[in-house]
Coordinates of C-alpha atoms in Angstrom, one line a residue:
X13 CA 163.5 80.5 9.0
X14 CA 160.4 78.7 10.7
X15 CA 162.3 78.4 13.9
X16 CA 163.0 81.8 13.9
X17 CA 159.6 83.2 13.0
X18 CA 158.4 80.6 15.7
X19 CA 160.7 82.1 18.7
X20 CA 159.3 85.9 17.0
X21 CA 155.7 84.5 17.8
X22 CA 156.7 83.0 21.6
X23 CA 158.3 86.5 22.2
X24 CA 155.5 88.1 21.4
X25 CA 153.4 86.3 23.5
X26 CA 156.0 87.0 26.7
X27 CA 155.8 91.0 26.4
X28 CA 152.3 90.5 25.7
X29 CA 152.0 89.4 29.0
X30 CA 154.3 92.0 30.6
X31 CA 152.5 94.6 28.4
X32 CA 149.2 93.5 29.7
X33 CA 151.0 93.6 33.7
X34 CA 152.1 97.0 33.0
X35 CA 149.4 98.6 31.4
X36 CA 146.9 97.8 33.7
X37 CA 149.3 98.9 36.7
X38 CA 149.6 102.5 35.0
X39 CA 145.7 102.5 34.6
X40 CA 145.2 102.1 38.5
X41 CA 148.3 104.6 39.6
X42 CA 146.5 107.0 36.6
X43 CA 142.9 106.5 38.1
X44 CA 144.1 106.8 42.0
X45 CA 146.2 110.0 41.4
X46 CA 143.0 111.7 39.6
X47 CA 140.6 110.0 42.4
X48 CA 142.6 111.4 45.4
X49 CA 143.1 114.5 44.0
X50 CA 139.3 115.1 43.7
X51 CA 138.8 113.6 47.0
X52 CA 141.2 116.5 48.2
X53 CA 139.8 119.4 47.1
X54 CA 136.5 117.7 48.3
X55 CA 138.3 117.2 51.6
X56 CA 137.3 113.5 51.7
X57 CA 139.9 110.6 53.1
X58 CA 142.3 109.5 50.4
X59 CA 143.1 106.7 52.1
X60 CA 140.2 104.9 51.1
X61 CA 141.4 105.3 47.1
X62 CA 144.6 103.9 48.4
X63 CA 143.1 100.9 49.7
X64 CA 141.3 100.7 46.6
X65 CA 144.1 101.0 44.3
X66 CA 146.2 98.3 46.5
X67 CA 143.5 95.7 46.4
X68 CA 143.7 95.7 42.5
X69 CA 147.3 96.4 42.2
X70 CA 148.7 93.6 44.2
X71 CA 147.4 90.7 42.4
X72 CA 149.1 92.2 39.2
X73 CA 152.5 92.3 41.4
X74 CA 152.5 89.4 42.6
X75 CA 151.9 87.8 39.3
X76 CA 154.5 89.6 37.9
X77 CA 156.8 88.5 40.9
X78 CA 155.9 85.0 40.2
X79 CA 156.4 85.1 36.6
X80 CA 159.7 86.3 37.2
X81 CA 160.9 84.3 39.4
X82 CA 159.9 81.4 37.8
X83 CA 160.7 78.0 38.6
X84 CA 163.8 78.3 41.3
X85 CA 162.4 77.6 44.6
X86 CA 160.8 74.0 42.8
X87 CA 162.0 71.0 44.9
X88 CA 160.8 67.8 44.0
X89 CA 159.5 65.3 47.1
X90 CA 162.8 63.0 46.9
X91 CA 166.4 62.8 47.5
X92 CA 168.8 64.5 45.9
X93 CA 171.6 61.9 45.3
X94 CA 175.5 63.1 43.7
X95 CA 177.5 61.4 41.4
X96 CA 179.9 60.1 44.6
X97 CA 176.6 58.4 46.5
X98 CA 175.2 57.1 42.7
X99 CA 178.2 57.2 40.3
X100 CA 176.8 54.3 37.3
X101 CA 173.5 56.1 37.2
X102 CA 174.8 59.8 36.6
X103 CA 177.5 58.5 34.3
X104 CA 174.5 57.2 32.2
X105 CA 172.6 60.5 32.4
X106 CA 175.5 62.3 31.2
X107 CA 176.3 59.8 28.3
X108 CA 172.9 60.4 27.2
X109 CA 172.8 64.2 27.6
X110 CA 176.3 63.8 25.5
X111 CA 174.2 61.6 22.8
X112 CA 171.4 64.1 22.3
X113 CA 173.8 66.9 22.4
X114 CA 172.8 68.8 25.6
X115 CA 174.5 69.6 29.3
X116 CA 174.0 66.8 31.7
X117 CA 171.5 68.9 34.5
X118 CA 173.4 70.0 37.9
X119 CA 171.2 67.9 40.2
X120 CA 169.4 64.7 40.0
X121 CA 166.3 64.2 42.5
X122 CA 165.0 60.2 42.9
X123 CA 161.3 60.3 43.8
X124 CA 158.8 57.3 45.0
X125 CA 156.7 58.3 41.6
X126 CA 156.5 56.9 38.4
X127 CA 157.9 60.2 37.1
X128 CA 160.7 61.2 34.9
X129 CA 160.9 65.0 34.4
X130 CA 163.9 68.0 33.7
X131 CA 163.2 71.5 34.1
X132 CA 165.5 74.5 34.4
X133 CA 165.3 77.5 36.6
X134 CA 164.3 80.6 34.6
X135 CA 163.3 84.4 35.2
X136 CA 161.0 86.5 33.0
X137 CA 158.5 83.6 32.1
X138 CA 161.5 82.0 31.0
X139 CA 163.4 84.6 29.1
X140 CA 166.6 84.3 31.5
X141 CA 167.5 80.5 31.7
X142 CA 169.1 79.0 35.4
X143 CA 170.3 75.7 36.3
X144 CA 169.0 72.4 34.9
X145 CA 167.8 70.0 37.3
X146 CA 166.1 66.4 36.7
X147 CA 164.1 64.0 38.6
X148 CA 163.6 60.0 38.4
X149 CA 160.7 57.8 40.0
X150 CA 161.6 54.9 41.3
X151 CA 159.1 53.1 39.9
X152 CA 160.6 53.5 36.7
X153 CA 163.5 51.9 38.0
X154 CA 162.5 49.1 39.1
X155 CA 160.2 48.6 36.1
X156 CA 162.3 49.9 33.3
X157 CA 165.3 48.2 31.8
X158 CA 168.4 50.2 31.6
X159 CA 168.4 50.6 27.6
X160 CA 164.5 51.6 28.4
X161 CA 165.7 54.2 31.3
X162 CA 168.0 55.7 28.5
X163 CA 165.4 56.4 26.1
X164 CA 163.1 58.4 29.0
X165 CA 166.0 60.1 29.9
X166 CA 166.9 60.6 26.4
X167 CA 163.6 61.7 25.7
X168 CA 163.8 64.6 28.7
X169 CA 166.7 65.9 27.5
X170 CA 166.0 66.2 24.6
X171 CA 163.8 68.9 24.7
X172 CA 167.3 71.3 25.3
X173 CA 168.7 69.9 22.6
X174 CA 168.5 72.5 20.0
X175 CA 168.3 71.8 16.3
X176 CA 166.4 68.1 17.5
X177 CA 162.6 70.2 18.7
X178 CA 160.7 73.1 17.5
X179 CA 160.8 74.2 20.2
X180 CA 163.5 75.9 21.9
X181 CA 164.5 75.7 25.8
X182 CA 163.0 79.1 25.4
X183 CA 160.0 77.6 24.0
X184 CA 159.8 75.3 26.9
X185 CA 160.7 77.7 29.5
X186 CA 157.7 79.8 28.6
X187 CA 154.9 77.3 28.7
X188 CA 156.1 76.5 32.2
X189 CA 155.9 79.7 33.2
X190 CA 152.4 80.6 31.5
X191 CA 151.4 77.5 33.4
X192 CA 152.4 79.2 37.0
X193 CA 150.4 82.1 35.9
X194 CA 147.6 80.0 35.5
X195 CA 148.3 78.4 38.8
X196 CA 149.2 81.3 40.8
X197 CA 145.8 83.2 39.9
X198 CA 143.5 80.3 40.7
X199 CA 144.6 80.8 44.6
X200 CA 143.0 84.0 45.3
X201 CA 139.7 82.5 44.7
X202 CA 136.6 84.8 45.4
X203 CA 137.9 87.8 45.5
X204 CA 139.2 91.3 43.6
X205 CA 142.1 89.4 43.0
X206 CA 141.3 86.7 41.4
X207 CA 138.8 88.7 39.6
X208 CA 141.9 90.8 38.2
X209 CA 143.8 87.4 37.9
X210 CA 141.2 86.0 35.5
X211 CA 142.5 88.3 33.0
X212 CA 146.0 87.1 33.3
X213 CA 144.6 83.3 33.4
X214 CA 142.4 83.8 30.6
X215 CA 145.9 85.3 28.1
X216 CA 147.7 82.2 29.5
X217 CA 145.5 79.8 28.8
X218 CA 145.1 81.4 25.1
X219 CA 149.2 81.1 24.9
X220 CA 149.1 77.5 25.5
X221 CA 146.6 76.5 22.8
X222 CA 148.6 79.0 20.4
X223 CA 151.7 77.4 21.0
X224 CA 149.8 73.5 22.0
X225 CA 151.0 72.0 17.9
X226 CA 154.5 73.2 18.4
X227 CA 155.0 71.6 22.0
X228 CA 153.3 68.7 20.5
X229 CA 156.0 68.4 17.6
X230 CA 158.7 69.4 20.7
X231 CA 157.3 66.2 22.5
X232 CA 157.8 63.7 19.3
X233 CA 160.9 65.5 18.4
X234 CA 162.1 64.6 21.9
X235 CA 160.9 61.1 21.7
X236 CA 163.0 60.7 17.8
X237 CA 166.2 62.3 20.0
X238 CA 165.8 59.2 22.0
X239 CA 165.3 56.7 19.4
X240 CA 168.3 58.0 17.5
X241 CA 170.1 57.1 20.6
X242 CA 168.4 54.1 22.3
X243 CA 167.3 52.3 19.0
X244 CA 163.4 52.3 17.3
X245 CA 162.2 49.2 19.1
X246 CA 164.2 49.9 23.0
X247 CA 162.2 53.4 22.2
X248 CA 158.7 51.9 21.5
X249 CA 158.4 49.4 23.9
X250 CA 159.6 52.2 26.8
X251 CA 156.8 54.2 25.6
X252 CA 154.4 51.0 26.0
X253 CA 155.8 50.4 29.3
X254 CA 155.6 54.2 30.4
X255 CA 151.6 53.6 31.4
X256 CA 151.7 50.4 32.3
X257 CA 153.7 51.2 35.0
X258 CA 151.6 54.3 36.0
X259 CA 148.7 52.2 36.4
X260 CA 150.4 49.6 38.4
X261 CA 151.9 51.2 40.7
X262 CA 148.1 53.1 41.3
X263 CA 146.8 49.7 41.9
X264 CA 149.8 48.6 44.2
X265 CA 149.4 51.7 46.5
X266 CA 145.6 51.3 46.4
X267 CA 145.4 47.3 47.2
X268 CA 148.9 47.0 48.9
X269 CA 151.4 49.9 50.2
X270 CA 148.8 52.6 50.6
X271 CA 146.3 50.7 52.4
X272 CA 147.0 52.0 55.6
X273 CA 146.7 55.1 54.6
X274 CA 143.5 55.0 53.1
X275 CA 141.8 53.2 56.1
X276 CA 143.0 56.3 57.9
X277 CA 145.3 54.3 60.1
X278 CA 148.8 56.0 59.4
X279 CA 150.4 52.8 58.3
X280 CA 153.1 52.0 56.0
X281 CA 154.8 48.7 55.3
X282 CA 158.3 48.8 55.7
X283 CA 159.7 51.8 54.0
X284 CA 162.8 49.6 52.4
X285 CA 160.0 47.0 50.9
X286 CA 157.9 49.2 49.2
X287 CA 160.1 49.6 46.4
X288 CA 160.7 46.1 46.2
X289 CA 157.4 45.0 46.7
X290 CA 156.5 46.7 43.8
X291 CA 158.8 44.2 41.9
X292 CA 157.3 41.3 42.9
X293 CA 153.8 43.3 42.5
X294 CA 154.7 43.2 38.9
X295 CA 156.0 39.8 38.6
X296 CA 152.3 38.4 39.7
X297 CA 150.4 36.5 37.4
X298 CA 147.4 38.7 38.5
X299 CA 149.9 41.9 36.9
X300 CA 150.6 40.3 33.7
X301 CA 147.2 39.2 32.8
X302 CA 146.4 43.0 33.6
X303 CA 149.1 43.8 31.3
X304 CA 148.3 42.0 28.4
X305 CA 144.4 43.1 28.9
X306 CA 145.7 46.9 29.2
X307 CA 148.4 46.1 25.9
X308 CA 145.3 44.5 24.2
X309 CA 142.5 47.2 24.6
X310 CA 144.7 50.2 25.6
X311 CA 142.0 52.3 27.6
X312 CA 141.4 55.6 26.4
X313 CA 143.9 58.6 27.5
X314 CA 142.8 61.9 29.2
X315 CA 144.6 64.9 28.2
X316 CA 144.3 68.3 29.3
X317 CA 143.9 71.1 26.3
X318 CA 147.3 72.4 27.7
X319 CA 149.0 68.9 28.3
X320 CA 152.3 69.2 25.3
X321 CA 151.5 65.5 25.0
X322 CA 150.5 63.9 22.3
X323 CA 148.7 60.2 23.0
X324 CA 150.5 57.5 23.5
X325 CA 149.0 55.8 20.3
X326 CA 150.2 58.4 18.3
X327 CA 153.9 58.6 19.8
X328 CA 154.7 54.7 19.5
X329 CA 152.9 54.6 15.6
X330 CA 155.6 57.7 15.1
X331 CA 158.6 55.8 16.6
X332 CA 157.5 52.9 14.5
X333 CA 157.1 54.1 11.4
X334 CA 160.8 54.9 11.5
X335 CA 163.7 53.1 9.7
X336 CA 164.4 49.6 11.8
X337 CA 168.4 50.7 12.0
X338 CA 168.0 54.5 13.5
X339 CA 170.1 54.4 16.3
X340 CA 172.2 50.9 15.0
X341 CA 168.6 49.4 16.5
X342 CA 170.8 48.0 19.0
X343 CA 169.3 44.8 21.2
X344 CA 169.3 45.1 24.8
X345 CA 172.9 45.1 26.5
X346 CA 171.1 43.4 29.5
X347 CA 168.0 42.8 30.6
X348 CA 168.8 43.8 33.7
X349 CA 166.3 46.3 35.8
X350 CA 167.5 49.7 35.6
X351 CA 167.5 49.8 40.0
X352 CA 170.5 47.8 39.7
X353 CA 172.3 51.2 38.5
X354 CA 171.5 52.1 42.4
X355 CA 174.2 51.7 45.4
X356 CA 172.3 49.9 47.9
X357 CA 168.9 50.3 46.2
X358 CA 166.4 49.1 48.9
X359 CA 168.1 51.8 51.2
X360 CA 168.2 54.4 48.2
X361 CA 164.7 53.7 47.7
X362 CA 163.5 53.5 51.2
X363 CA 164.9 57.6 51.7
X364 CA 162.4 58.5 48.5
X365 CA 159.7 57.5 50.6
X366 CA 160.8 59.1 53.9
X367 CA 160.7 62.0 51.7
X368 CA 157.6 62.4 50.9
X369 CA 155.2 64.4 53.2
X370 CA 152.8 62.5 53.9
X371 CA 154.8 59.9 54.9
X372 CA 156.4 61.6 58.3
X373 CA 155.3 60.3 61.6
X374 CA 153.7 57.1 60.2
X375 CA 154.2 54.1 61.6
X376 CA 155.7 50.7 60.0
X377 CA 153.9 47.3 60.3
X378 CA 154.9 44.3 59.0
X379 CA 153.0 43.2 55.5
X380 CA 151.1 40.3 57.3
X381 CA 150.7 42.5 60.3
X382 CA 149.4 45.7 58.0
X383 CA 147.1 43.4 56.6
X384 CA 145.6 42.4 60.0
X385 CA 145.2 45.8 61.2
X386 CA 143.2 47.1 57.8
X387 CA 141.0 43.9 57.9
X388 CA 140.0 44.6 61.9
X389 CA 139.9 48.6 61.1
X390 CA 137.4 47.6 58.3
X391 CA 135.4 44.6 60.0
X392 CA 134.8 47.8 63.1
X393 CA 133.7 49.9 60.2
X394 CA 131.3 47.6 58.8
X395 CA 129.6 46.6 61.9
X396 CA 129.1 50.0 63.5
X397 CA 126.0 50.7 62.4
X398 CA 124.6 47.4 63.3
X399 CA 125.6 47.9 67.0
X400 CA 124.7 51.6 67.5
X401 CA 121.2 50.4 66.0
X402 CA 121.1 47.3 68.3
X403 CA 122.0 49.6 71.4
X404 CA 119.2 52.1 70.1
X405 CA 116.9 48.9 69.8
X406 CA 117.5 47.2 73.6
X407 CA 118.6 50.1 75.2
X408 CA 121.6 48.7 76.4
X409 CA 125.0 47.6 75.5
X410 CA 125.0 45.4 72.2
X411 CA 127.6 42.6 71.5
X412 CA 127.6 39.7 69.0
X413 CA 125.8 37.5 71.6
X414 CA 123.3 40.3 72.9
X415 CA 122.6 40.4 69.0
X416 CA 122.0 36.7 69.3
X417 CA 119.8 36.6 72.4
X418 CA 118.1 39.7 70.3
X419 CA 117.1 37.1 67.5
X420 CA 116.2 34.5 69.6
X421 CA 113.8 36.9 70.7
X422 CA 112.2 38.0 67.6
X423 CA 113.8 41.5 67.8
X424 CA 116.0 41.9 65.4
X425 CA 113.2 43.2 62.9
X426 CA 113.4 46.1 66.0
X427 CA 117.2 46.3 65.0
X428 CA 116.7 46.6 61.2
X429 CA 114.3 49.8 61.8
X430 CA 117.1 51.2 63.7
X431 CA 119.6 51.1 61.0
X432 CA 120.5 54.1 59.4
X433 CA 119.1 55.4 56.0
X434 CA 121.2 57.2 53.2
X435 CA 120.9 60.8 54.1
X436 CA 118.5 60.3 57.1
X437 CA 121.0 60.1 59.6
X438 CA 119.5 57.2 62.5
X439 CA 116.0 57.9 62.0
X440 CA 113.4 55.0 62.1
X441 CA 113.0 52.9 58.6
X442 CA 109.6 53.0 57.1
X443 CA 109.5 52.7 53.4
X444 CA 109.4 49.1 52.7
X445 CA 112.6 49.3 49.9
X446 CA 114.2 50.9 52.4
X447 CA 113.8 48.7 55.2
X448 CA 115.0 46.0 52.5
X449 CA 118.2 47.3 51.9
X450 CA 118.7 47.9 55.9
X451 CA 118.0 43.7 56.4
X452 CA 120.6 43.3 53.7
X453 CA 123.2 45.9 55.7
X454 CA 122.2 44.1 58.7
X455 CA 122.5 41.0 57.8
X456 CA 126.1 41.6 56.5
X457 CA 127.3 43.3 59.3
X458 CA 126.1 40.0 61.6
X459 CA 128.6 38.5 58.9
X460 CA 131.3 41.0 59.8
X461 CA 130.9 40.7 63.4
X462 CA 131.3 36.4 63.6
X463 CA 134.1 37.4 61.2
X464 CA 135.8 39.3 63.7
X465 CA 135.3 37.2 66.2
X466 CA 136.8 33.9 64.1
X467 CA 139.6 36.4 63.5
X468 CA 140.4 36.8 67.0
X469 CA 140.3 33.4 67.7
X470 CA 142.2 32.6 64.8
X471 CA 140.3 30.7 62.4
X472 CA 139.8 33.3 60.1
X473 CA 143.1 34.8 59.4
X474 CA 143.8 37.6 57.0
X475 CA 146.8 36.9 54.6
X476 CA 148.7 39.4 51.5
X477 CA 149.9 38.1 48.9
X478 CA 150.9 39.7 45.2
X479 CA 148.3 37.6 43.6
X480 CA 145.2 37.4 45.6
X481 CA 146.4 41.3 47.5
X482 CA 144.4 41.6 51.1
X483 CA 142.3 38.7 51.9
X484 CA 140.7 35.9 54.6
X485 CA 141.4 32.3 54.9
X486 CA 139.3 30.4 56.6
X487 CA 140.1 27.0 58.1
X488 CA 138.8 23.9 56.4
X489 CA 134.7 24.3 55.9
X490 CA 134.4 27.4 58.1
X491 CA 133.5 29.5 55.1
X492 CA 130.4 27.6 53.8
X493 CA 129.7 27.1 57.6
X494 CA 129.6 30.7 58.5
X495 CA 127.5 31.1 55.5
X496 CA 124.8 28.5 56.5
X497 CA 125.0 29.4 60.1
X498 CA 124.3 33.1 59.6
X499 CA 121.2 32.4 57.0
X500 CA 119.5 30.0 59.5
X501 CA 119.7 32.7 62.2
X502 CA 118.5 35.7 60.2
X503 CA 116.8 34.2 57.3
X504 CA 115.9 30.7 57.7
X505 CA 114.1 29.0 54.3
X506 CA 111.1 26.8 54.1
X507 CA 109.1 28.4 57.0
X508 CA 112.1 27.5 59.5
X509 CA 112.2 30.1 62.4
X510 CA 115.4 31.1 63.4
X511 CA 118.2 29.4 64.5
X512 CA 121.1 31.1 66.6
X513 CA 122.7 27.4 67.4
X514 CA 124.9 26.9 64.4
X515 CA 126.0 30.4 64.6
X516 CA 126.7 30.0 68.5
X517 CA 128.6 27.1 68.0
X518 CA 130.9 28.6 65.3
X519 CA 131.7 31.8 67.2
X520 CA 131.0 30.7 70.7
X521 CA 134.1 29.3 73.5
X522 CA 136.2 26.5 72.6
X523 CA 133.5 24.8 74.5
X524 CA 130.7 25.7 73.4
X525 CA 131.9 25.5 69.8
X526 CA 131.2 23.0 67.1
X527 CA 133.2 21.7 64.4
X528 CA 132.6 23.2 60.9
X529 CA 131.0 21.0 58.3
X530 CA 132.3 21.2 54.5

């Protein structure tokens, strides 16, 4: 009886929308037919009404378009493998779909996310149900076991299977498409309609807190259809796993595959050992002490009001409190990651990253060689300003020795006042803090620059690694050398002057230079 009162309430909400669609369509067809007839008789244009009318009407169609269509023209950024390219890992998926008493979906999508999701086609806000698709991040893959990958595929499905959730595919279907309501009126931005689309977006948003407890209760419902089938402890310790892995694999594209990207350079490592270099990411010792930190002090979540999710904290107490035997509480058949399900999974993997956008027309580098090129691009980037304030200063082309000869003519003080200020573009320094936090800019950009130059000759060599990610290694005493030669040039202790020499012999030709001192 609940359930059905439930679906009543959902309904209700659905021609509530279509009531609101309609209704305000017959208002503007009622006003423009009363409008133009007065402008008629008072022989003014009616086109302008027309105009008028449209400009209001069309964000009301086109919502209602949306809303109708629904879902179908979603494609996720991946590869759509069948069961002849990857028959073990849809024979899974269908054994679980058989557990949790659902139909296996019709296509399965592998993405380079850490993302597990189903959704169905569906018309009418999802009224009319279509086809049932599902998508799998690698990262989850690689980083899930295969009894783990059957409980968040378990746990997917299980939101169709009827009798497990509150809420019905219907249930589902509609909060998916009051979501693309949401979405679709907050593109029009500025204008009449979005002004008419607030209206829509403002009924949505109230749907989805009506309806946020059920989808809750859908959500841990979901996660019990999985433990029924995976086991309590498989189910819990998936669900522990499920963020770790999110924030892993944001730290291995920020410190390691993305870091060509985000220098601006357009570089990728190899596409086939991203995947895999996310294994051995997680394998570091620098990972697992992250790990047991995150597992230790869990940070707090962020949720949207209209996210079905309840926190993690929440979901993994729920599976726990549950009786140890639900589901036979059957150990792990194999430890065994669940990539090995994949034919040929570094090629599998490499096509999910072809895939994505963003990814077309970069170019491939090498690990080591990726490495070199981000260290150079960020060594030019930190010693820019230095040398377009040290050409502004001599009037003249500015080098690492020019910048030498600059200090052994007292000028670099010249140089400081030419480097730029926060918001000030290159204008001269003359507040004394500010000038203070130009020396110290300065000063580290004279770094960067013998830096570079060590790097080109090969002393200083930048290396990546899984536990120490992007970094320089110096030969034997160069780094406290640099250090002591660049202080004595630019700020010499005890009433010393400056000394260039050190720093000339360290950087200068092979003979010119001196040998580094521990």
């Amino acid at each position: 009886m609940r359930a059905f009162l439930h679906a009543l309430r959902l309904l209700a909400f659905l021609l509530g929308f279509y009531a609101m669609s309609l209704g305000l369509l017959a208002a503007i067809v009622t006003v423009n037919v009363a409008l133009a007839g007065a402008a008629m008789k008072q022989g003014y244009a009616v086109v302008v009404f027309l105009g008028v009318s449209v400009a209001f009407a069309s964000p009301v169609v086109s919502g209602l378009v949306a809303s109708v269509r629904g879902a179908n023209r979603h494609r996720p950024a991946g590869v759509r493998v069948t069961e002849d390219e990857q028959p073990e890992l849809w024979a899974r998926i269908r054994a679980v779909a058989a557990a949790v008493g659902t139909v296996a979906p019709v296509e399965l999508w592998l993405v380079a996310e850490p993302v597990a999701a189903v959704w169905q086609s569906s018309w009418v806000l999802g009224l009319v149900p279509g086809q049932r698709r599902m998508a799998l991040g690698v990262p989850y893959l690689v980083g899930l076991t295969e009894r783990q990958l059957d409980t968040v595929v378990a746990h997917e499905l299980g939101h169709f299977a009827r009798g497990d959730t509150l809420l019905s595919g219907l249930a589902a279907r509609n909060r998916v498409g009051l979501l693309r309501i949401m979405e679709r009126y907050a593109e029009d931005g500025h204008s009449i309609g979005h002004a008419m689309g607030s209206l829509f977006a403002g009924y949505a948003r109230f749907c989805l807190r009506m309806t946020q407890a059920e989808a809750r209760l859908g959500e841990l419902a979901a996660d019990r259809a999985a433990a029924r089938f995976a086991g309590r402890d498989t189910t819990a310790a998936a669900l522990r796993r499920i963020p770790l892995l999110a924030a892993a694999h944001t730290r291995y594209i920020r410190e390691y595959a993305g870091i060509g990207i985000d220098a601006g350079l357009g570089l990728l490592p190899p596409v086939e050992e991203v995947h895999s270099g996310f294994a051995a990411f997680l394998d570091s010792d620098t990972w697992r002490e992250e790990e047991g930190r995150l597992l230790a002090d869990p940070p707090r979540e962020k949720s949207s009001p209209y996210d079905s999710h309840p926190p993690m904290r929440e979901r993994v107490a729920a599976i726990e409190a549950l009786p140890a035997d639900l589901g036979g509480s059957r150990p792990e058949e194999t430890r065994r990651a669940a990539i090995g399900l994949l034919v040929d999974p570094a090629g599998t993997a490499a096509q999910t990253v072809r895939a994505l956008p963003w990814a077309v027309g970069m170019r491939q580098l090498p690990w080591r060689e990726l490495a070199v090129a981000v260290g150079s691009a960020e060594l030019d980037a930190e010693t820019a300003p230095l040398l377009r304030a040290a050409r502004a200063a001599l009037r003249g082309p500015a080098d690492l020795g020019a910048l030498l000869d600059a200090v052994d003519a007292s000028k670099w003080p010249e140089i400081v006042d030419c480097m730029p200020r926060p918001g000030y573009g290159g204008h001269m320094l003359l507040d004394d803090s500010l000038r203070a936090r130009a020396r110290a800019d300065a000063a580290d950009a004279l770094y960067s620059l013998a830096l570079a130059a060590l790097a080109e000759d090969g002393r200083v060599r930048w290396e990546l690694d899984w536990e120490r990610g992007r970094h320089l290694e110096f030969d034997e005493g160069l780094h406290a050398a640099l250090d002591r030669a660049v202080d004595a040039a630019i700020d010499p202790q005890d009433g010393a002057g400056p000394d260039t020499s050190a720093l000339r012999g360290l950087v200068g030709s092979p003979a010119e230079r001196t040998p580094a001192q521990a």
